Short mmCIF file of C-alpha atoms and ligand atoms in Angstrom, two decimals:
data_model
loop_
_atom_site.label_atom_id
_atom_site.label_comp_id
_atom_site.label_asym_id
_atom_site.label_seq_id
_atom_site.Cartn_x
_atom_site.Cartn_y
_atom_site.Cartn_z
CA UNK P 1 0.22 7.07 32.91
CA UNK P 2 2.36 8.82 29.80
CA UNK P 3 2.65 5.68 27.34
CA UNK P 4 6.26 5.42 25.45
CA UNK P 5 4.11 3.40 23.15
CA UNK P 6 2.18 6.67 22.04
CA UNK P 7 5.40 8.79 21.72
CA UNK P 8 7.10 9.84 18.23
CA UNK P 9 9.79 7.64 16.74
CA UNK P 10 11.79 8.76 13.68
CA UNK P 11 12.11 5.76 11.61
CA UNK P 12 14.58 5.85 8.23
CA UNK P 13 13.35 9.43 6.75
CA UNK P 14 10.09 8.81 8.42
CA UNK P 15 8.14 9.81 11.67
CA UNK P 16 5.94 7.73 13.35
CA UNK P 17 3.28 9.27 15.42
CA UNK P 18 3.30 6.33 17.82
CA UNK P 19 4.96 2.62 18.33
CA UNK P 20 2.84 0.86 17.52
CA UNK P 21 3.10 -1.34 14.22
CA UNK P 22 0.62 -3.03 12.63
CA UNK P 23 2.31 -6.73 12.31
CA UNK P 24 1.89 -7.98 8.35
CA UNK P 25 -1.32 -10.19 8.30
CA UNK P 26 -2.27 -12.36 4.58
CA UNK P 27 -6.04 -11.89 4.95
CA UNK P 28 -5.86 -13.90 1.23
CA UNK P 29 -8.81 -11.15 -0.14
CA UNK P 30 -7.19 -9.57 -3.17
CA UNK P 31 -8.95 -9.83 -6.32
CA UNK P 32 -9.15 -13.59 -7.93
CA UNK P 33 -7.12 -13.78 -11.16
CA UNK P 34 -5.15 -10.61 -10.63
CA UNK P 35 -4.13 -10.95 -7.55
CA UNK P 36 -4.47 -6.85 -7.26
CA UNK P 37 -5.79 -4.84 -4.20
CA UNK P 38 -8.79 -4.08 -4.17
CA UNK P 39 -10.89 -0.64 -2.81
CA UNK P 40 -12.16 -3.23 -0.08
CA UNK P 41 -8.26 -3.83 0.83
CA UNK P 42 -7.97 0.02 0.65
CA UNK P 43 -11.00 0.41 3.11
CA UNK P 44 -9.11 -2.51 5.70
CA UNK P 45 -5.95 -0.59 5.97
CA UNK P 46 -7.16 3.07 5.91
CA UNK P 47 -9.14 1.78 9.04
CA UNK P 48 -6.54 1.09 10.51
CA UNK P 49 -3.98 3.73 9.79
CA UNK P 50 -4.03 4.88 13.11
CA UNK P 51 -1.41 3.05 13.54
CA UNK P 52 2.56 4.39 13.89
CA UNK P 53 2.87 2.25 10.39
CA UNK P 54 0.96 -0.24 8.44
CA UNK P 55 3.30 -3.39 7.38
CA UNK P 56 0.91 -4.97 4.76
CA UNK P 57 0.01 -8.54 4.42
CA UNK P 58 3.00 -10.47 2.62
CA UNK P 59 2.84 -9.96 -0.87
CA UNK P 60 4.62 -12.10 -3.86
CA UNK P 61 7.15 -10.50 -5.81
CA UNK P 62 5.98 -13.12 -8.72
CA UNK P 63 3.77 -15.41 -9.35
CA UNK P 64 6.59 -18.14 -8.37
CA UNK P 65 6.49 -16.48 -5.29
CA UNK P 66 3.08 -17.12 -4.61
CA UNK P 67 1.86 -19.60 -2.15
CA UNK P 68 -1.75 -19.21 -0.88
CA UNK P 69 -4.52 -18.09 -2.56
CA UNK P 70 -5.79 -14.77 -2.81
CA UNK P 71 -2.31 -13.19 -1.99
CA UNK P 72 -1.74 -9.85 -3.40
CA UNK P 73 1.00 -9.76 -5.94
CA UNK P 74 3.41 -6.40 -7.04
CA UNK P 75 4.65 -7.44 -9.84
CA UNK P 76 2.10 -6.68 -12.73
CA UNK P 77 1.04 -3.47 -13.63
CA UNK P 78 -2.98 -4.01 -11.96
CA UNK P 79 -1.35 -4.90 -8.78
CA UNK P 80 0.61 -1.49 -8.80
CA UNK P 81 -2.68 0.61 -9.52
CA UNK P 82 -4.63 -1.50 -6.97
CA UNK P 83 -1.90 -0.78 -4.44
CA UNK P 84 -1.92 2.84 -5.41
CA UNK P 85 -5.44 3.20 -3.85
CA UNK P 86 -4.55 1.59 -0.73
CA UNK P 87 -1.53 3.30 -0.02
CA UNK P 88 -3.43 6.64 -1.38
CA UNK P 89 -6.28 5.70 1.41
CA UNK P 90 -3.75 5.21 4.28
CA UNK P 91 -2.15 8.39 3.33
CA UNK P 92 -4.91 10.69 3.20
CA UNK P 93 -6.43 8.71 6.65
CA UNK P 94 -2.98 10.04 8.03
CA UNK P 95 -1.07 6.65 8.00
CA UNK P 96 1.75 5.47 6.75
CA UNK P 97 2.41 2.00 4.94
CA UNK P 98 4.68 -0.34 4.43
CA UNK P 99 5.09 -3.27 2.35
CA UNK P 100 6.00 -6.84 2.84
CA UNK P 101 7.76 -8.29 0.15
CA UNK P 102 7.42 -12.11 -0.23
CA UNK P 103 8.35 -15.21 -1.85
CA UNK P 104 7.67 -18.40 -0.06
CA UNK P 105 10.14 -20.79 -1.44
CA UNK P 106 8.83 -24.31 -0.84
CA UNK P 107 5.82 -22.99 1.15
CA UNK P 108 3.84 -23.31 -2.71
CA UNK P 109 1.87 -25.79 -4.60
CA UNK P 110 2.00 -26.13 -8.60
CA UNK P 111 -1.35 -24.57 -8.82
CA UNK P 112 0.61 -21.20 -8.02
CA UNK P 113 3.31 -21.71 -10.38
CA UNK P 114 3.45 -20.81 -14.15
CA UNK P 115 2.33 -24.19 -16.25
CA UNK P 116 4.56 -27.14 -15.83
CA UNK P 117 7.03 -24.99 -13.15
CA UNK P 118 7.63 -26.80 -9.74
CA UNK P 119 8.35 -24.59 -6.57
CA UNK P 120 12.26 -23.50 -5.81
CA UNK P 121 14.01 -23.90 -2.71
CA UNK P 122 17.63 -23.96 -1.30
CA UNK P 123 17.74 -27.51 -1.70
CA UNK P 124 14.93 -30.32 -2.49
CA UNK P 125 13.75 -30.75 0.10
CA UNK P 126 10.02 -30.89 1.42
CA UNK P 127 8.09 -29.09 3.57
CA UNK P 128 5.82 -31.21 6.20
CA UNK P 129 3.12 -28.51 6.00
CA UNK P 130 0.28 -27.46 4.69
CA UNK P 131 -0.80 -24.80 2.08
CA UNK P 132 -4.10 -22.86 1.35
CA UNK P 133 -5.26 -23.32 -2.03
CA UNK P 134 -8.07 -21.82 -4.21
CA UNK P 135 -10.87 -24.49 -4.65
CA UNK P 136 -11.74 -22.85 -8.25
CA UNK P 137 -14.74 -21.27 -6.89
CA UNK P 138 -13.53 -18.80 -4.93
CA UNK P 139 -12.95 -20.27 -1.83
CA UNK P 140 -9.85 -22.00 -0.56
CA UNK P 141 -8.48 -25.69 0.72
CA UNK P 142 -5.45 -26.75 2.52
CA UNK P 143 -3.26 -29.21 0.37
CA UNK P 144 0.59 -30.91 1.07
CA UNK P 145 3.50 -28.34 -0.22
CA UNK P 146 4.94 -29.66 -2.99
CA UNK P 147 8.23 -31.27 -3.73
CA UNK P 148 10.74 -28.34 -4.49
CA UNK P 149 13.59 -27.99 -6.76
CA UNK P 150 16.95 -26.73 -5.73
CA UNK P 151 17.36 -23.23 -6.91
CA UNK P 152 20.68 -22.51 -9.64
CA UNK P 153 22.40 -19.75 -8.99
CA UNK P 154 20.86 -18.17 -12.07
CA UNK P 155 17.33 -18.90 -9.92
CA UNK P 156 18.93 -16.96 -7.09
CA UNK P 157 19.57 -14.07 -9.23
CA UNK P 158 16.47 -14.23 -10.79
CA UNK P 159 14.93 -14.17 -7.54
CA UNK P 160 17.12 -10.98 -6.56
CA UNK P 161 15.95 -9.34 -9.71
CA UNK P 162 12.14 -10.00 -8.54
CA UNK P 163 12.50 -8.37 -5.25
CA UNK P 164 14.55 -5.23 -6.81
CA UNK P 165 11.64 -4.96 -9.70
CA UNK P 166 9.03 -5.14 -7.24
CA UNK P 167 10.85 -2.47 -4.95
CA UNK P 168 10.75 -0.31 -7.23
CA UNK P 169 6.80 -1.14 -7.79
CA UNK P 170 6.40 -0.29 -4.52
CA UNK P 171 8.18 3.14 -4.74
CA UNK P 172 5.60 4.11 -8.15
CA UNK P 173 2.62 2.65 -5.62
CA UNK P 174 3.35 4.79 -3.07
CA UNK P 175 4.52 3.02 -0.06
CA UNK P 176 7.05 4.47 1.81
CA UNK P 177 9.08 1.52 3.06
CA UNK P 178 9.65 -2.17 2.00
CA UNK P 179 9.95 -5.13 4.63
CA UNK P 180 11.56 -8.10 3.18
CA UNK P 181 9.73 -11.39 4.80
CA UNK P 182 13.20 -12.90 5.98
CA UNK P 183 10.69 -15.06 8.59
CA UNK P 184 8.13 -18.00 9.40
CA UNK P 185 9.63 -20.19 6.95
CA UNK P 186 9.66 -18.40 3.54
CA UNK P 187 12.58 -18.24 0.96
CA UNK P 188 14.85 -16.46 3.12
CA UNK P 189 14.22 -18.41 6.10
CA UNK P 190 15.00 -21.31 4.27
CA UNK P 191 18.07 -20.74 3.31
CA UNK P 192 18.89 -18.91 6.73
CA UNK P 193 18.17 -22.40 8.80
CA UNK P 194 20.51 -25.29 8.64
CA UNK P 195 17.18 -27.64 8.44
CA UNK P 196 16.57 -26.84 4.58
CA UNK P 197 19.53 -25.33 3.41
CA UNK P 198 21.95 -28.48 2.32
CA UNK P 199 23.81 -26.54 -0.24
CA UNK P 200 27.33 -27.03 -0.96
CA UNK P 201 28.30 -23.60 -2.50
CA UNK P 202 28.31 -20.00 -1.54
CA UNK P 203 24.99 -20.08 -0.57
CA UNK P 204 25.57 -22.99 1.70
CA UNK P 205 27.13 -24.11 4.91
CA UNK P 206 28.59 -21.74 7.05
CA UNK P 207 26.50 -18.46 8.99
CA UNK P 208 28.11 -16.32 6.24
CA UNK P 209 27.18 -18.13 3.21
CA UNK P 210 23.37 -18.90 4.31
CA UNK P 211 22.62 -15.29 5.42
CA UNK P 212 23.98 -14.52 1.70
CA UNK P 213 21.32 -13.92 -0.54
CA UNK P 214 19.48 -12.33 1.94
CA UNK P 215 22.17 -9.85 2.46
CA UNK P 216 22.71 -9.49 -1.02
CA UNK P 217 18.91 -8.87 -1.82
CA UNK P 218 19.02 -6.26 0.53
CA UNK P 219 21.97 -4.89 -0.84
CA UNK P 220 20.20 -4.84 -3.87
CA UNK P 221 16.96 -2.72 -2.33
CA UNK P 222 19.39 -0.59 -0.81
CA UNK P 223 20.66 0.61 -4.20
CA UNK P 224 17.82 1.25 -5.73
CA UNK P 225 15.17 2.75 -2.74
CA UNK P 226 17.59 3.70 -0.52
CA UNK P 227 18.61 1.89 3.41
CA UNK P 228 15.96 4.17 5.51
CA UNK P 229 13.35 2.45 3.61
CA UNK P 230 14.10 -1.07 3.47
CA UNK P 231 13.51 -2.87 6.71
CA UNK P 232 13.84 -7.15 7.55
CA UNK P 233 12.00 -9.12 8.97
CA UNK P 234 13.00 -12.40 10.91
CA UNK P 235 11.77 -15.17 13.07
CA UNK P 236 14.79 -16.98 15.18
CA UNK P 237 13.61 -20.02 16.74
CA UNK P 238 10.60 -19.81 14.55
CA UNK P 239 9.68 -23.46 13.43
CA UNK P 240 6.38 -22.09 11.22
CA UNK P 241 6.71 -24.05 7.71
CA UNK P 242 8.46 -27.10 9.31
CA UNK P 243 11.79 -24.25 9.54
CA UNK P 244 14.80 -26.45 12.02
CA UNK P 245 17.97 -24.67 12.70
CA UNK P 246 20.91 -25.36 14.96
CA UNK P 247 22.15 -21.84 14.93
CA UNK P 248 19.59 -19.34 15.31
CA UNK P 249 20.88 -17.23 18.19
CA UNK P 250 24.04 -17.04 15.84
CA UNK P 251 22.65 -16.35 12.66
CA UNK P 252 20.03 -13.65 14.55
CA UNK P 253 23.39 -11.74 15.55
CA UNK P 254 25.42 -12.59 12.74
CA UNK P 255 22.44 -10.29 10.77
CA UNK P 256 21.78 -7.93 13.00
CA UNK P 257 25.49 -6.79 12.76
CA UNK P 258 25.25 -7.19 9.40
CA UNK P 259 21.89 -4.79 9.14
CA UNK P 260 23.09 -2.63 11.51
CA UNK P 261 26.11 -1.83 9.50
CA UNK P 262 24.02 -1.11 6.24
CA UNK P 263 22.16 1.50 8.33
CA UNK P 264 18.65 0.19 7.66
CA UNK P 265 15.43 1.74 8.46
CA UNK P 266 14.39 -1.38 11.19
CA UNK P 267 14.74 -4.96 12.22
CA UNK P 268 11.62 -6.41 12.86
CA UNK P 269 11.38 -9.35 15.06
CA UNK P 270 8.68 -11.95 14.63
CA UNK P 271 8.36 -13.99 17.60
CA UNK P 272 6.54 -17.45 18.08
CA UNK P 273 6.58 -18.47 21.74
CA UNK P 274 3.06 -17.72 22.66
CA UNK P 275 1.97 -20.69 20.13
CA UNK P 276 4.12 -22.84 21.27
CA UNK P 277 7.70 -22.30 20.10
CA UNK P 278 10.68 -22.19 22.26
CA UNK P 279 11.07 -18.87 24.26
CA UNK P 280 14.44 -16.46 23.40
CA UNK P 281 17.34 -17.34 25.67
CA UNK P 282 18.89 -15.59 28.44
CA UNK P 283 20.07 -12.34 27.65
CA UNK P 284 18.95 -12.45 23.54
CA UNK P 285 17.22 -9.64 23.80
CA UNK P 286 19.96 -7.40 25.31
CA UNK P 287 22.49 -8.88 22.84
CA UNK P 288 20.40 -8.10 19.93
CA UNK P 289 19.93 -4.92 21.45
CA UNK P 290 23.87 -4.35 21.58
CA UNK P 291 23.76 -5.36 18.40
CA UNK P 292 21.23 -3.62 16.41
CA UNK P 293 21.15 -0.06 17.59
CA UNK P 294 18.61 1.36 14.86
CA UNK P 295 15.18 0.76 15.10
CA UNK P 296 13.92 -2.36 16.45
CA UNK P 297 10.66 -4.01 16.30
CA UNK P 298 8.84 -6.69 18.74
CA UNK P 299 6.09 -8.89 17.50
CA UNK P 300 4.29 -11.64 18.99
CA UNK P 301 1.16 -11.78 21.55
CA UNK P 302 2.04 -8.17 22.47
CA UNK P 303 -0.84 -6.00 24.44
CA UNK P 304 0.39 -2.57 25.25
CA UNK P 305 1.40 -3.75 28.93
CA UNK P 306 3.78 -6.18 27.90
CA UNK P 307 5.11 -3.43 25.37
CA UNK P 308 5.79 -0.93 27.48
CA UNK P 309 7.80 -3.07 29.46
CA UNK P 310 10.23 -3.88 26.71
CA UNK P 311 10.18 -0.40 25.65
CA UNK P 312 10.77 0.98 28.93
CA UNK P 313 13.97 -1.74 29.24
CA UNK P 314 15.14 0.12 25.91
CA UNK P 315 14.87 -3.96 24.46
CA UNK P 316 12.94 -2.59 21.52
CA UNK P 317 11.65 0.60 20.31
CA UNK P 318 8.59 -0.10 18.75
CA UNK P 319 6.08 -3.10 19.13
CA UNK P 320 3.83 -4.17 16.45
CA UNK P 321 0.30 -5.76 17.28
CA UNK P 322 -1.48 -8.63 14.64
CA UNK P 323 -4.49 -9.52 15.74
CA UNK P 324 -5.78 -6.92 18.09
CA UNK P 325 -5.62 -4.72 15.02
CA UNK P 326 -8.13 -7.17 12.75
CA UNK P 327 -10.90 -6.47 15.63
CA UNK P 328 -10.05 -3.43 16.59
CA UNK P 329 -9.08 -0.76 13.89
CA UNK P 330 -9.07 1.71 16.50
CA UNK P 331 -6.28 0.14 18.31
CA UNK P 332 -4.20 3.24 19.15
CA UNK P 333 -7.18 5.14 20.66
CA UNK P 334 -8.09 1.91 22.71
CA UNK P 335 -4.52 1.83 23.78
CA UNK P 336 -4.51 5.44 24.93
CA UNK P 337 -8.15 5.81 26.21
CA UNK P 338 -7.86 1.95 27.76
CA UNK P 339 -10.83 0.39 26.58
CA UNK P 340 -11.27 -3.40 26.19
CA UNK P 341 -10.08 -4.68 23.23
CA UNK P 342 -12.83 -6.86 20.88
CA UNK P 343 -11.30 -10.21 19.78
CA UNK P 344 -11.12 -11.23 16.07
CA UNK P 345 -12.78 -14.61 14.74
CA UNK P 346 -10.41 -16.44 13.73
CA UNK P 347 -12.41 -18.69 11.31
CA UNK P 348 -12.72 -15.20 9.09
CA UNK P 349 -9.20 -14.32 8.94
CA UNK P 350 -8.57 -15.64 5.17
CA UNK P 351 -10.60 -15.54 2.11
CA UNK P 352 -13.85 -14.63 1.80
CA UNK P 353 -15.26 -10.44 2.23
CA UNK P 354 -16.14 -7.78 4.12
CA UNK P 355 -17.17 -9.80 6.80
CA UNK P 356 -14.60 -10.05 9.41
CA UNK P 357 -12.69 -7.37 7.83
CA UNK P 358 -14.00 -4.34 7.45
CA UNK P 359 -17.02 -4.71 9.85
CA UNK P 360 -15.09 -4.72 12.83
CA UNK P 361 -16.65 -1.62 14.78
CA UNK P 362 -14.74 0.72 16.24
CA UNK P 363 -15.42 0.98 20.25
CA UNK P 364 -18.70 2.79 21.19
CA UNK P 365 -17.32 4.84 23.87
CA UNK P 366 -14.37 6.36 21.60
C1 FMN J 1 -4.16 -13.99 10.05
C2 FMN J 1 -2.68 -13.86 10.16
C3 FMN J 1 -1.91 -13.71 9.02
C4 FMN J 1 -0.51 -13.53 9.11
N1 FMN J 1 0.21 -13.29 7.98
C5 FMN J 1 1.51 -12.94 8.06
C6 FMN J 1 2.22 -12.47 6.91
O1 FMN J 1 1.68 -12.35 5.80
N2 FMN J 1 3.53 -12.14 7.08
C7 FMN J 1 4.16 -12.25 8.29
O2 FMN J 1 5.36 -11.94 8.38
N3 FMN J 1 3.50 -12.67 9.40
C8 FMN J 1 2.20 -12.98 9.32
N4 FMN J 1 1.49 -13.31 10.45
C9 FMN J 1 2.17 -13.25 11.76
C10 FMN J 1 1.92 -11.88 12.43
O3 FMN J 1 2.59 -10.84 11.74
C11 FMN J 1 2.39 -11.87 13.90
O4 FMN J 1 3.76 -12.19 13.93
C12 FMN J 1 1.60 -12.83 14.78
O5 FMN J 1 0.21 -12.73 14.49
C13 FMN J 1 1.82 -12.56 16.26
O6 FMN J 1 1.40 -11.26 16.59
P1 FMN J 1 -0.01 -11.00 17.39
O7 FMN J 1 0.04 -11.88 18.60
O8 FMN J 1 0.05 -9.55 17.73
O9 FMN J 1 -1.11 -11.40 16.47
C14 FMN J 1 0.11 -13.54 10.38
C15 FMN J 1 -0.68 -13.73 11.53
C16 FMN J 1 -2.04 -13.87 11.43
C17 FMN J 1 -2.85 -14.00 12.70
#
């Protein structure tokens, strides 16, 4: 059977060799201190490069931004040359990469933050979840978020200014698109959902006002890398990070017109129903579709079946895969040459080495 999910797809001012998207997975193993890549990162993703595109693990745009340990960080100078090797690897493996730009809001603990700093959110309020922190010795522990502050507007710009600096990071490392983490709970998302964001000015209330400084940050990426390489990344009806919102089928539209009208590279849909959240309503997926008419991206207990389904429906146009790509680097050829797929250990998907990362074999018949 021809697979749609191993055809071409031009994407911004780039060309995928297939549809199918490695989803953007924190494995928490950058280097301890730095928070740079390291050649063991490189190894992990030129494995994998296979794939139509790479979307890298979320990465901080500052140390404010940070949130779990062992995150890789663009902001400093080490974390540019350690991302030059990875994207380097991918390249010369035939890949291409993208990367996921991050700042988790409330989703932090005042270990991350510089001394004396609490973490920033829309408003103050607290997240009822957990975070992964580093235990000194270079392991991690889950601990409370902490209490947040409401951000100023001078905080919002300042935030603005992080993502723009570390677009432009990403450029001088060599990626060749940036995804900003608009999902699961993170600083956009929280000011996106009506749960979190309580503020009273123009970053507050109505549809227009929340999706703001997303909007504007994108705006911002736009001018400097260009829209066919700045894609977004969202989770409606995502309740990850204790996220609530009345209006997601309205603010997923309200955005995708939006997105669609800045011409960016893709949309990238991160969706949570397989672990429990609520599935997308009637018709969502054709109204999106209406919508958003550039690229579009599925994510969420994919296998290629289920894939070709929705690309087949024209629902979506490319479908990216999380954790059939950390046991399987050789996704795409398993995909083509339908071979079982190995499945990953969850207990080694954060922290630690080598060891259920880059020892995942590729299949013995292939
Ligand atoms: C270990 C792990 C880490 C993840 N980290 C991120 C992340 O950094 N950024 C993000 O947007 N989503 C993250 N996700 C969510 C995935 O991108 C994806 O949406 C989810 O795993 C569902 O896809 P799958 O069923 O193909 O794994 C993570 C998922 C896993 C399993």
């Amino acid at each position: 059977m021809k697979k749609q999910l191993l055809t071409p797809l031009a994407l911004g001012r780039l060309n995928l060799k297939n549809r199918v998207v490695m989803a953007p997975m924190t494995r928490s193993r950058a280097e301890h201190g730095s928070e740079a890549p390291t050649a063991l990162n490189a190894l992990y993703y030129a494995q994998r490069s296979s794939a139509g595109l790479i979307i890298t693990e979320g990465t901080q745009v500052s140390r404010q931004g940070q949130g779990y340990a062992y995150t890789p960080g663009i902001y400093s100078r080490e974390q540019v040359v350690g991302w030059k090797q990875v994207t380097q690897a991918v390249h010369d493996a035939g890949g291409l990469i993208a990367a996921q730009l991050w700042h988790v809001g409330r989703m932090s603990h005042a270990s991350f933050q510089e001394q004396g700093a609490v973490p920033v959110a829309p408003s103050a309020i607290r997240a009822q979840a957990q975070v992964f922190v580093s235990d000194g010795m270079g392991s991690g522990l889950m601990a409370p978020a902490e209490q947040p502050r409401e951000m100023t507007l001078e905080d919002i710009e300042s935030v603005k200014q992080s993502f723009v600096e570390a677009s432009r990071n990403a450029m001088e490392a060599g990626f060749d698109l940036v995804e900003i983490h608009g999902a699961n709970g993170y600083l956009f998302d929280q000011f996106l959902a009506t749960g979190t964001n309580k503020r009273l000015d123009a970053y507050g209330g109505s549809l227009e006002n929340r999706a703001r400084f997303l909007l504007e940050t994108v705006d911002a990426l736009i001018h400097v890398v260009g829209a066919d390489r700045v894609g977004v990344r969202l989770s409606p009806w995502g309740t990850i990070s204790d996220i609530q919102d009345d209006e997601p089928e309205a603010m997923a539209l309200f955005l995708a017109h939006a997105l669609d009208q800045r011409n960016i590279a893709y949309l990238h849909l991160a969706e949570w129903e397989w672990t429990g959240g609520q599935a997308y309503p009637e018709g969502f997926r054709q109204r999106m579709r209406s919508a958003f008419q550039k690229t579009l991206i599925v994510c969420g207990n994919y296998d290629a079946e289920r894939g070709e389904t929705l690309l087949a429906q024209g629902l979506a146009d490319a479908v990216a895969m999380g954790r059939p790509f950390i046991a399987n680097p050789d996704l795409v050829e398993r995909i083509r040459q339908e071979v079982p797929l190995s499945e990953a250990n969850p207990e080694l998907f954060y922290g630690g080495d080598a060891k259920g990362y880059t020892d995942y074999p590729t299949h013995p018949a292939l």
